[in-house]
Amino acid sequence: MRFTPSVHVLKRRSALTLLSASIAFASGVAVPSFVYAEVSSVSVRYYDVPAGALAQALNTFAAMSGVYLGGSAELLSGKRTLGFKGEYSTTQALDLLLLGTGLSYVQGKGNSVVLIDPNAVSTDENGITMSPLLVESGRSTTTLGKNVLSSSEIESMAGDTSNLTDLLKGNGAVRFSRSSSTSASSASMRPDEVSIHGQSHYQNSYVIDGMSANNDLNPGDSEDTYSNPISPTNLSMLSGSSSQSYYVDPDALESVTVYDSNVPVEFGGFLGGVISSTLKRYDGEDYLSVKYAISKDEWDEMHADEDLEEDLADGDSIEGEYTPEYLKQRLTLTGAQGITDKLGMTFTASRATSAFDQSYVKNIGNTVYGKQGVEYDDTVDNAMARFDYKASQNLDVGVSMLYGFWPEDFDQIRQKVTDIAKRNKDAAKNRGTIWSIKMVEAVTSDKVLPDPQQSNDRILRLVDSISLADVNARLRQWLSSPDRILYTQAVGGKAVNIGSVESIDDIFQEMESRPLAALQTEHVVAAKTLPEVTQKGTVTLTSRNVELGVSRWSLSNGDFLTLLDPTVLAERYQIEASGEGTKSYFTAVSAAGYHVKQGSTWAEQIAVQMSEATGVYGWSDDEFQQWRKDNKVSLSSKQKAQNLVYRASIDDEKIESLLGLYHVNQVTPHIDHDVYDTVMASLKRNASVDVVRPIEAFSRRIAKARFESNNVTLTVADLAPLSLEKLEQTRQKQVALPVQYFIVSRLPESDITALVEQYLATVPRDLSASKLSQSALVNDETTPVLQLAGNRVVDLSLNTEPKAEYRFYAYQAVPWSPSAALQLTYLGERLETMLKQRLRSEVQGVYSVRVGLELNKETNRAELSIQYSSAPARLDDLATMTTDVLAQWPSMVTAEWASEIQEAFADVEQNRLANDFDGTLSHRLELSERFYGNAQYLNDMDELSLALSEAKLNAFVEHLSFNDRVIGFFRPKE
């Protein structure tokens, strides 16, 4: 075994805790800043996500739901989730998972969701939001485009994590190859190829402990011959190539950092992103771990079209693309051992194997020779070690070692390549239908199609010319070459003058001459306590519903409280009390929406979010985060067009800390000066960039057509009047508005009302600022965000890519009710199914389809959205087909379908109540009180499934027309 060392000197410095400044904005055309992800809201699964670190819980959720999660890793720092169990739709599960974390989410491409703390500006047809902005402890910005996975997060990941790219499935900036979800890839040991921000998979940079792990041997030809073992059109490098030179075992890794933008200067020589891994370091603790993993086809659920089920069962295809039977195993040994007082090592040794069979039909000319079998036996070995020497308290020296190639490894690989090349030469004698398809693809995409016999002859000549000494010499050359990288970028694709070789050398020499900064001392975070509240207000009982356990109270400051004891309804629904500690649920709703008639919508949202970023005024970020961690308190806010909502769920014994934090937020709504300076500088910098991508121009035109306003982009002029004094005045005006509270708790009523008297009734309010009643919050100074009536069409030919987009947005007035919301949810799923059926039978060249149908409780409108991505020639056909399908609402409802969804919902509801009874009641209590003015919804919960009967669904769809529409066509440039 050969080792190639790489020495790294690491200076230890205290890390600064990052606090997300959750900034969301809207203008006169904006929609609410919190946008529900457009993942399937009806696909119901059973979830069991325990309380704990949010990062770990997100990995569990991703594995259970199949949704790819992305976003900045810094957003998760210090955040915890309350956990949940039960059967939920994806959006319901996401809401429960993020409850109390302060985070939100938006839909990414495909089946992906991006976590956000809504910030700097991005505009789409749904309105205005802002991209993530991070604020350091010192109130300075930190680099975006960086996502870090720690060793604990790697270890906690569920599902198959046998290679490096498996760890990236939760990163929204990373897209996986189309073959990654096929049945053939389930057996292959090769890591999936990934694209970062649309760049080719071979344009990424893989780094392990500072050493390049890229494969330079034809990395772009990654076609896996398992999916095409003998086809004459298999022109790929035999056995397939890969963009990675090492298939590193994740158990060996301390962390994985993905840079998708703003890449540090030490990386270079690529156009995509950086996947930088570090091996585990010796930290003074000895351990030994043995892991065994097994995966087989019996444990997989594979889905296939009915016409292909027989091929799947036999592994039968002209391209061998089915692999229904396989066995994968992995044995991993990891450990750490101290050698001396200052020297220690970590090591990992693993072997992963995969055995699977395929069959294919062999034919030469018009003669079919029947099925031929192919047996595969893949093996991936890992052996890695790292030595760490602690030279002093502030200096560590680490040596990482990866092995080269053994002679038997080299001989085996060379023989395998030779055998496959010869087999492909024989198969190339038949150039049938697939060869014709390849030719058509080559012509349409303007690519060269090499002759397969010539390609394989060339490979055989190359194989004979390569020796083991050559390979290991090249490996040593790669690993020992010095890295000298100058990273330069310009905004908006402007020209960059990188200078001459001499000028670049001067830059490096100047950098090398700079003295290193002094080592930073460890920062100790002081323990803080919230200011003591010595005053008390009063609460007065105004009504009580004994049958439902609901009581309503008025507070001496003008606020109202609705209190629910869930034990009463638990008895009605026969919900047994959990043996674990119970939680209390808190909601505060005011009319402090952002869509004001007079003034700046930007100021309304910036004021809220800067106040949230400040935390407790007078505390540092570190102190506030430490207090939240110690007290397990997380209070999230969500501002919409006409209201501002705070929500939290917390262990019963911590409810006083939660109410104390809310009290401070309301009575001292100040903005830290450093937070203001940092955020405003970033916003002004972003607002000054005048580069608009074609898809952004299209989205803005759609937004203008829907909401009729030109003010869709934050400008420097918008920011100019927003002084610190102005924003603090705006924030103080917001917290002066009366509030309606909802508390669901199993604590004694007297304990809750005593805390309300101390922390809530003492918050000063301006009762003249809005009209507050038990049933609603009304602020005459705000208006809802509404799509305009009528029909409009936006048709733009701006796309620089050879594909098209179709967008459809429509609405219809539907008063909010639980039954109507439920009916629209299932009708949306039905509509998407019918559209996909029509697409498969009538229209080709459609790349993606998304349908959203929901009842907006803020506007009392049923809102429908349909989006296609397709070949340009199919765009007009899609528009016609969509119009035809929407004219068939009554035919969508059948007795069989109604019975099916009614039964499915009954099961979902039963599991929801069994696993999250108190949380479900909290959500429904708020809806019921806000829209009915009483607890009617809680009383009628057991009748919800009746809304899904065939008769009621038919009666409902008879009135659906969605005549008010905005349609958008986004075509390639002519």
PDB file of C-alpha atoms in Angstrom, residues 675-863:
ATOM      1  CA  VAL A 675     -27.416  45.328  12.426  1.00  0.00           C
ATOM      2  CA  TYR A 676     -28.885  48.348  10.662  1.00  0.00           C
ATOM      3  CA  ASP A 677     -25.564  49.389   9.103  1.00  0.00           C
ATOM      4  CA  THR A 678     -24.690  45.899   7.907  1.00  0.00           C
ATOM      5  CA  VAL A 679     -28.087  45.049   6.466  1.00  0.00           C
ATOM      6  CA  MET A 680     -28.588  48.387   4.749  1.00  0.00           C
ATOM      7  CA  ALA A 681     -25.123  48.235   3.189  1.00  0.00           C
ATOM      8  CA  SER A 682     -25.916  44.813   1.775  1.00  0.00           C
ATOM      9  CA  LEU A 683     -29.331  45.897   0.480  1.00  0.00           C
ATOM     10  CA  LYS A 684     -27.904  48.971  -1.211  1.00  0.00           C
ATOM     11  CA  ARG A 685     -25.173  46.897  -2.807  1.00  0.00           C
ATOM     12  CA  ASN A 686     -27.728  44.437  -4.189  1.00  0.00           C
ATOM     13  CA  ALA A 687     -30.085  47.205  -5.299  1.00  0.00           C
ATOM     14  CA  SER A 688     -27.314  48.873  -7.287  1.00  0.00           C
ATOM     15  CA  VAL A 689     -26.809  45.784  -9.478  1.00  0.00           C
ATOM     16  CA  ASP A 690     -28.757  46.343 -12.697  1.00  0.00           C
ATOM     17  CA  VAL A 691     -28.171  42.927 -14.278  1.00  0.00           C
ATOM     18  CA  VAL A 692     -31.460  41.120 -14.947  1.00  0.00           C
ATOM     19  CA  ARG A 693     -31.516  37.487 -16.068  1.00  0.00           C
ATOM     20  CA  PRO A 694     -34.067  36.631 -18.788  1.00  0.00           C
ATOM     21  CA  ILE A 695     -36.155  34.445 -16.440  1.00  0.00           C
ATOM     22  CA  GLU A 696     -36.269  37.330 -13.933  1.00  0.00           C
ATOM     23  CA  ALA A 697     -37.517  39.686 -16.640  1.00  0.00           C
ATOM     24  CA  PHE A 698     -40.227  37.157 -17.481  1.00  0.00           C
ATOM     25  CA  SER A 699     -41.206  36.763 -13.825  1.00  0.00           C
ATOM     26  CA  ARG A 700     -41.462  40.524 -13.385  1.00  0.00           C
ATOM     27  CA  ARG A 701     -43.719  40.828 -16.398  1.00  0.00           C
ATOM     28  CA  ILE A 702     -45.922  38.081 -14.995  1.00  0.00           C
ATOM     29  CA  ALA A 703     -46.069  39.870 -11.629  1.00  0.00           C
ATOM     30  CA  LYS A 704     -47.001  43.148 -13.317  1.00  0.00           C
ATOM     31  CA  ALA A 705     -49.763  41.410 -15.296  1.00  0.00           C
ATOM     32  CA  ARG A 706     -51.143  39.811 -12.127  1.00  0.00           C
ATOM     33  CA  PHE A 707     -50.908  42.750  -9.734  1.00  0.00           C
ATOM     34  CA  GLU A 708     -50.388  45.795 -12.018  1.00  0.00           C
ATOM     35  CA  SER A 709     -47.511  47.625 -10.449  1.00  0.00           C
ATOM     36  CA  ASN A 710     -44.081  48.616 -11.672  1.00  0.00           C
ATOM     37  CA  ASN A 711     -42.671  48.680  -8.157  1.00  0.00           C
ATOM     38  CA  VAL A 712     -41.473  45.082  -8.143  1.00  0.00           C
ATOM     39  CA  THR A 713     -37.791  45.637  -7.422  1.00  0.00           C
ATOM     40  CA  LEU A 714     -36.115  47.238  -4.431  1.00  0.00           C
ATOM     41  CA  THR A 715     -34.113  50.254  -5.570  1.00  0.00           C
ATOM     42  CA  VAL A 716     -31.532  52.513  -3.955  1.00  0.00           C
ATOM     43  CA  ALA A 717     -34.187  55.253  -4.018  1.00  0.00           C
ATOM     44  CA  ASP A 718     -36.523  53.029  -1.967  1.00  0.00           C
ATOM     45  CA  LEU A 719     -33.814  52.592   0.667  1.00  0.00           C
ATOM     46  CA  ALA A 720     -32.739  56.233   0.868  1.00  0.00           C
ATOM     47  CA  PRO A 721     -35.469  57.421   3.311  1.00  0.00           C
ATOM     48  CA  LEU A 722     -35.195  54.331   5.546  1.00  0.00           C
ATOM     49  CA  SER A 723     -33.041  55.738   8.334  1.00  0.00           C
ATOM     50  CA  LEU A 724     -32.570  53.900  11.627  1.00  0.00           C
ATOM     51  CA  GLU A 725     -34.896  56.397  13.275  1.00  0.00           C
ATOM     52  CA  LYS A 726     -37.559  55.843  10.589  1.00  0.00           C
ATOM     53  CA  LEU A 727     -37.415  52.047  10.933  1.00  0.00           C
ATOM     54  CA  GLU A 728     -37.597  52.204  14.732  1.00  0.00           C
ATOM     55  CA  GLN A 729     -40.645  54.459  14.478  1.00  0.00           C
ATOM     56  CA  THR A 730     -42.236  51.949  12.100  1.00  0.00           C
ATOM     57  CA  ARG A 731     -41.479  49.089  14.469  1.00  0.00           C
ATOM     58  CA  GLN A 732     -42.866  50.949  17.480  1.00  0.00           C
ATOM     59  CA  LYS A 733     -46.059  51.641  15.563  1.00  0.00           C
ATOM     60  CA  GLN A 734     -46.348  47.938  14.754  1.00  0.00           C
ATOM     61  CA  VAL A 735     -45.998  46.718  18.358  1.00  0.00           C
ATOM     62  CA  ALA A 736     -48.563  49.280  19.514  1.00  0.00           C
ATOM     63  CA  LEU A 737     -51.309  47.448  17.610  1.00  0.00           C
ATOM     64  CA  PRO A 738     -53.614  45.259  19.746  1.00  0.00           C
ATOM     65  CA  VAL A 739     -53.043  41.507  19.682  1.00  0.00           C
ATOM     66  CA  GLN A 740     -55.215  38.407  19.779  1.00  0.00           C
ATOM     67  CA  TYR A 741     -53.543  35.475  21.592  1.00  0.00           C
ATOM     68  CA  PHE A 742     -54.216  31.754  21.342  1.00  0.00           C
ATOM     69  CA  ILE A 743     -52.782  29.383  23.925  1.00  0.00           C
ATOM     70  CA  VAL A 744     -53.301  25.613  23.972  1.00  0.00           C
ATOM     71  CA  SER A 745     -51.947  24.100  27.184  1.00  0.00           C
ATOM     72  CA  ARG A 746     -52.592  21.302  29.662  1.00  0.00           C
ATOM     73  CA  LEU A 747     -51.259  23.432  32.501  1.00  0.00           C
ATOM     74  CA  PRO A 748     -53.795  24.626  35.092  1.00  0.00           C
ATOM     75  CA  GLU A 749     -55.818  27.580  33.886  1.00  0.00           C
ATOM     76  CA  SER A 750     -54.809  29.638  36.920  1.00  0.00           C
ATOM     77  CA  ASP A 751     -51.107  29.186  36.087  1.00  0.00           C
ATOM     78  CA  ILE A 752     -51.625  30.357  32.512  1.00  0.00           C
ATOM     79  CA  THR A 753     -53.694  33.415  33.427  1.00  0.00           C
ATOM     80  CA  ALA A 754     -51.143  34.431  36.073  1.00  0.00           C
ATOM     81  CA  LEU A 755     -48.380  34.410  33.435  1.00  0.00           C
ATOM     82  CA  VAL A 756     -50.627  36.311  31.025  1.00  0.00           C
ATOM     83  CA  GLU A 757     -51.219  38.999  33.636  1.00  0.00           C
ATOM     84  CA  GLN A 758     -47.467  39.413  34.139  1.00  0.00           C
ATOM     85  CA  TYR A 759     -46.073  39.187  30.611  1.00  0.00           C
ATOM     86  CA  LEU A 760     -48.886  39.911  28.132  1.00  0.00           C
ATOM     87  CA  ALA A 761     -51.309  42.272  29.857  1.00  0.00           C
ATOM     88  CA  THR A 762     -48.436  44.656  30.678  1.00  0.00           C
ATOM     89  CA  VAL A 763     -47.456  45.284  27.037  1.00  0.00           C
ATOM     90  CA  PRO A 764     -48.606  48.850  26.173  1.00  0.00           C
ATOM     91  CA  ARG A 765     -51.017  49.066  23.214  1.00  0.00           C
ATOM     92  CA  ASP A 766     -52.608  51.878  21.218  1.00  0.00           C
ATOM     93  CA  LEU A 767     -56.264  50.890  21.080  1.00  0.00           C
ATOM     94  CA  SER A 768     -57.020  53.590  18.534  1.00  0.00           C
ATOM     95  CA  ALA A 769     -54.556  52.089  16.059  1.00  0.00           C
ATOM     96  CA  SER A 770     -56.861  49.302  14.881  1.00  0.00           C
ATOM     97  CA  LYS A 771     -60.214  47.764  15.486  1.00  0.00           C
ATOM     98  CA  LEU A 772     -59.887  44.622  17.570  1.00  0.00           C
ATOM     99  CA  SER A 773     -62.673  42.160  18.313  1.00  0.00           C
ATOM    100  CA  GLN A 774     -62.758  38.590  19.473  1.00  0.00           C
ATOM    101  CA  SER A 775     -63.372  37.375  15.927  1.00  0.00           C
ATOM    102  CA  ALA A 776     -60.978  39.382  13.788  1.00  0.00           C
ATOM    103  CA  LEU A 777     -58.165  41.892  13.563  1.00  0.00           C
ATOM    104  CA  VAL A 778     -58.864  44.776  11.233  1.00  0.00           C
ATOM    105  CA  ASN A 779     -56.419  47.500  10.230  1.00  0.00           C
ATOM    106  CA  ASP A 780     -57.790  50.076   7.809  1.00  0.00           C
ATOM    107  CA  GLU A 781     -54.250  51.047   6.819  1.00  0.00           C
ATOM    108  CA  THR A 782     -53.473  47.752   5.020  1.00  0.00           C
ATOM    109  CA  THR A 783     -54.952  46.015   1.988  1.00  0.00           C
ATOM    110  CA  PRO A 784     -54.800  42.427   0.723  1.00  0.00           C
ATOM    111  CA  VAL A 785     -52.605  41.439  -2.246  1.00  0.00           C
ATOM    112  CA  LEU A 786     -55.011  40.444  -5.006  1.00  0.00           C
ATOM    113  CA  GLN A 787     -54.583  39.304  -8.578  1.00  0.00           C
ATOM    114  CA  LEU A 788     -56.500  41.586 -10.909  1.00  0.00           C
ATOM    115  CA  ALA A 789     -59.687  40.494 -12.634  1.00  0.00           C
ATOM    116  CA  GLY A 790     -59.733  39.661 -16.323  1.00  0.00           C
ATOM    117  CA  ASN A 791     -57.471  37.800 -18.748  1.00  0.00           C
ATOM    118  CA  ARG A 792     -53.906  38.776 -19.655  1.00  0.00           C
ATOM    119  CA  VAL A 793     -51.176  37.098 -21.700  1.00  0.00           C
ATOM    120  CA  VAL A 794     -47.424  37.621 -21.393  1.00  0.00           C
ATOM    121  CA  ASP A 795     -45.431  36.254 -24.347  1.00  0.00           C
ATOM    122  CA  LEU A 796     -41.663  36.826 -24.291  1.00  0.00           C
ATOM    123  CA  SER A 797     -38.891  35.387 -26.469  1.00  0.00           C
ATOM    124  CA  LEU A 798     -35.882  35.987 -24.209  1.00  0.00           C
ATOM    125  CA  ASN A 799     -34.657  32.576 -23.101  1.00  0.00           C
ATOM    126  CA  THR A 800     -31.023  31.906 -23.957  1.00  0.00           C
ATOM    127  CA  GLU A 801     -31.577  28.155 -23.536  1.00  0.00           C
ATOM    128  CA  PRO A 802     -33.413  25.917 -26.052  1.00  0.00           C
ATOM    129  CA  LYS A 803     -36.422  25.314 -23.835  1.00  0.00           C
ATOM    130  CA  ALA A 804     -39.688  27.036 -23.010  1.00  0.00           C
ATOM    131  CA  GLU A 805     -41.803  27.773 -19.929  1.00  0.00           C
ATOM    132  CA  TYR A 806     -45.584  27.959 -19.575  1.00  0.00           C
ATOM    133  CA  ARG A 807     -47.206  29.676 -16.581  1.00  0.00           C
ATOM    134  CA  PHE A 808     -50.898  29.801 -15.711  1.00  0.00           C
ATOM    135  CA  TYR A 809     -52.332  31.739 -12.756  1.00  0.00           C
ATOM    136  CA  ALA A 810     -56.045  31.991 -12.066  1.00  0.00           C
ATOM    137  CA  TYR A 811     -58.362  32.617  -9.146  1.00  0.00           C
ATOM    138  CA  GLN A 812     -61.980  32.369  -8.132  1.00  0.00           C
ATOM    139  CA  ALA A 813     -63.785  33.772  -5.099  1.00  0.00           C
ATOM    140  CA  VAL A 814     -64.456  31.001  -2.562  1.00  0.00           C
ATOM    141  CA  PRO A 815     -65.244  31.868   1.088  1.00  0.00           C
ATOM    142  CA  TRP A 816     -62.849  30.126   3.438  1.00  0.00           C
ATOM    143  CA  SER A 817     -64.108  27.073   5.279  1.00  0.00           C
ATOM    144  CA  PRO A 818     -62.395  23.862   6.404  1.00  0.00           C
ATOM    145  CA  SER A 819     -64.430  21.777   3.964  1.00  0.00           C
ATOM    146  CA  ALA A 820     -63.694  24.031   0.974  1.00  0.00           C
ATOM    147  CA  ALA A 821     -59.966  24.047   1.778  1.00  0.00           C
ATOM    148  CA  LEU A 822     -59.983  20.250   1.990  1.00  0.00           C
ATOM    149  CA  GLN A 823     -61.921  19.826  -1.248  1.00  0.00           C
ATOM    150  CA  LEU A 824     -59.562  22.096  -3.198  1.00  0.00           C
ATOM    151  CA  THR A 825     -56.521  20.242  -1.899  1.00  0.00           C
ATOM    152  CA  TYR A 826     -57.714  16.927  -3.322  1.00  0.00           C
ATOM    153  CA  LEU A 827     -59.072  18.514  -6.509  1.00  0.00           C
ATOM    154  CA  GLY A 828     -55.613  19.977  -7.132  1.00  0.00           C
ATOM    155  CA  GLU A 829     -54.103  16.509  -6.924  1.00  0.00           C
ATOM    156  CA  ARG A 830     -56.794  15.193  -9.262  1.00  0.00           C
ATOM    157  CA  LEU A 831     -56.127  17.966 -11.783  1.00  0.00           C
ATOM    158  CA  GLU A 832     -52.391  17.235 -11.823  1.00  0.00           C
ATOM    159  CA  THR A 833     -53.071  13.525 -12.407  1.00  0.00           C
ATOM    160  CA  MET A 834     -55.359  14.263 -15.369  1.00  0.00           C
ATOM    161  CA  LEU A 835     -52.876  16.686 -16.900  1.00  0.00           C
ATOM    162  CA  LYS A 836     -50.070  14.142 -16.685  1.00  0.00           C
ATOM    163  CA  GLN A 837     -52.253  11.474 -18.254  1.00  0.00           C
ATOM    164  CA  ARG A 838     -52.996  13.752 -21.192  1.00  0.00           C
ATOM    165  CA  LEU A 839     -49.322  14.668 -21.516  1.00  0.00           C
ATOM    166  CA  ARG A 840     -48.227  11.045 -21.719  1.00  0.00           C
ATOM    167  CA  SER A 841     -50.772  10.255 -24.413  1.00  0.00           C
ATOM    168  CA  GLU A 842     -50.829  13.430 -26.532  1.00  0.00           C
ATOM    169  CA  VAL A 843     -47.814  15.699 -26.022  1.00  0.00           C
ATOM    170  CA  GLN A 844     -44.122  14.827 -26.100  1.00  0.00           C
ATOM    171  CA  GLY A 845     -41.169  16.960 -25.043  1.00  0.00           C
ATOM    172  CA  VAL A 846     -42.525  18.024 -21.637  1.00  0.00           C
ATOM    173  CA  TYR A 847     -39.780  18.176 -19.012  1.00  0.00           C
ATOM    174  CA  SER A 848     -41.657  19.059 -15.831  1.00  0.00           C
ATOM    175  CA  VAL A 849     -45.199  19.705 -14.595  1.00  0.00           C
ATOM    176  CA  ARG A 850     -46.320  21.462 -11.421  1.00  0.00           C
ATOM    177  CA  VAL A 851     -49.886  22.138 -10.306  1.00  0.00           C
ATOM    178  CA  GLY A 852     -50.971  24.088  -7.235  1.00  0.00           C
ATOM    179  CA  LEU A 853     -54.543  24.591  -6.057  1.00  0.00           C
ATOM    180  CA  GLU A 854     -55.327  25.972  -2.633  1.00  0.00           C
ATOM    181  CA  LEU A 855     -57.792  28.171  -0.770  1.00  0.00           C
ATOM    182  CA  ASN A 856     -56.081  31.369   0.350  1.00  0.00           C
ATOM    183  CA  LYS A 857     -57.596  32.127   3.721  1.00  0.00           C
ATOM    184  CA  GLU A 858     -56.276  35.701   3.638  1.00  0.00           C
ATOM    185  CA  THR A 859     -58.077  36.610   0.391  1.00  0.00           C
ATOM    186  CA  ASN A 860     -60.984  34.104   0.329  1.00  0.00           C
ATOM    187  CA  ARG A 861     -59.900  32.997  -3.113  1.00  0.00           C
ATOM    188  CA  ALA A 862     -59.210  29.622  -4.655  1.00  0.00           C
ATOM    189  CA  GLU A 863     -55.854  30.131  -6.385  1.00  0.00           C
TER     190      GLU A 863
END
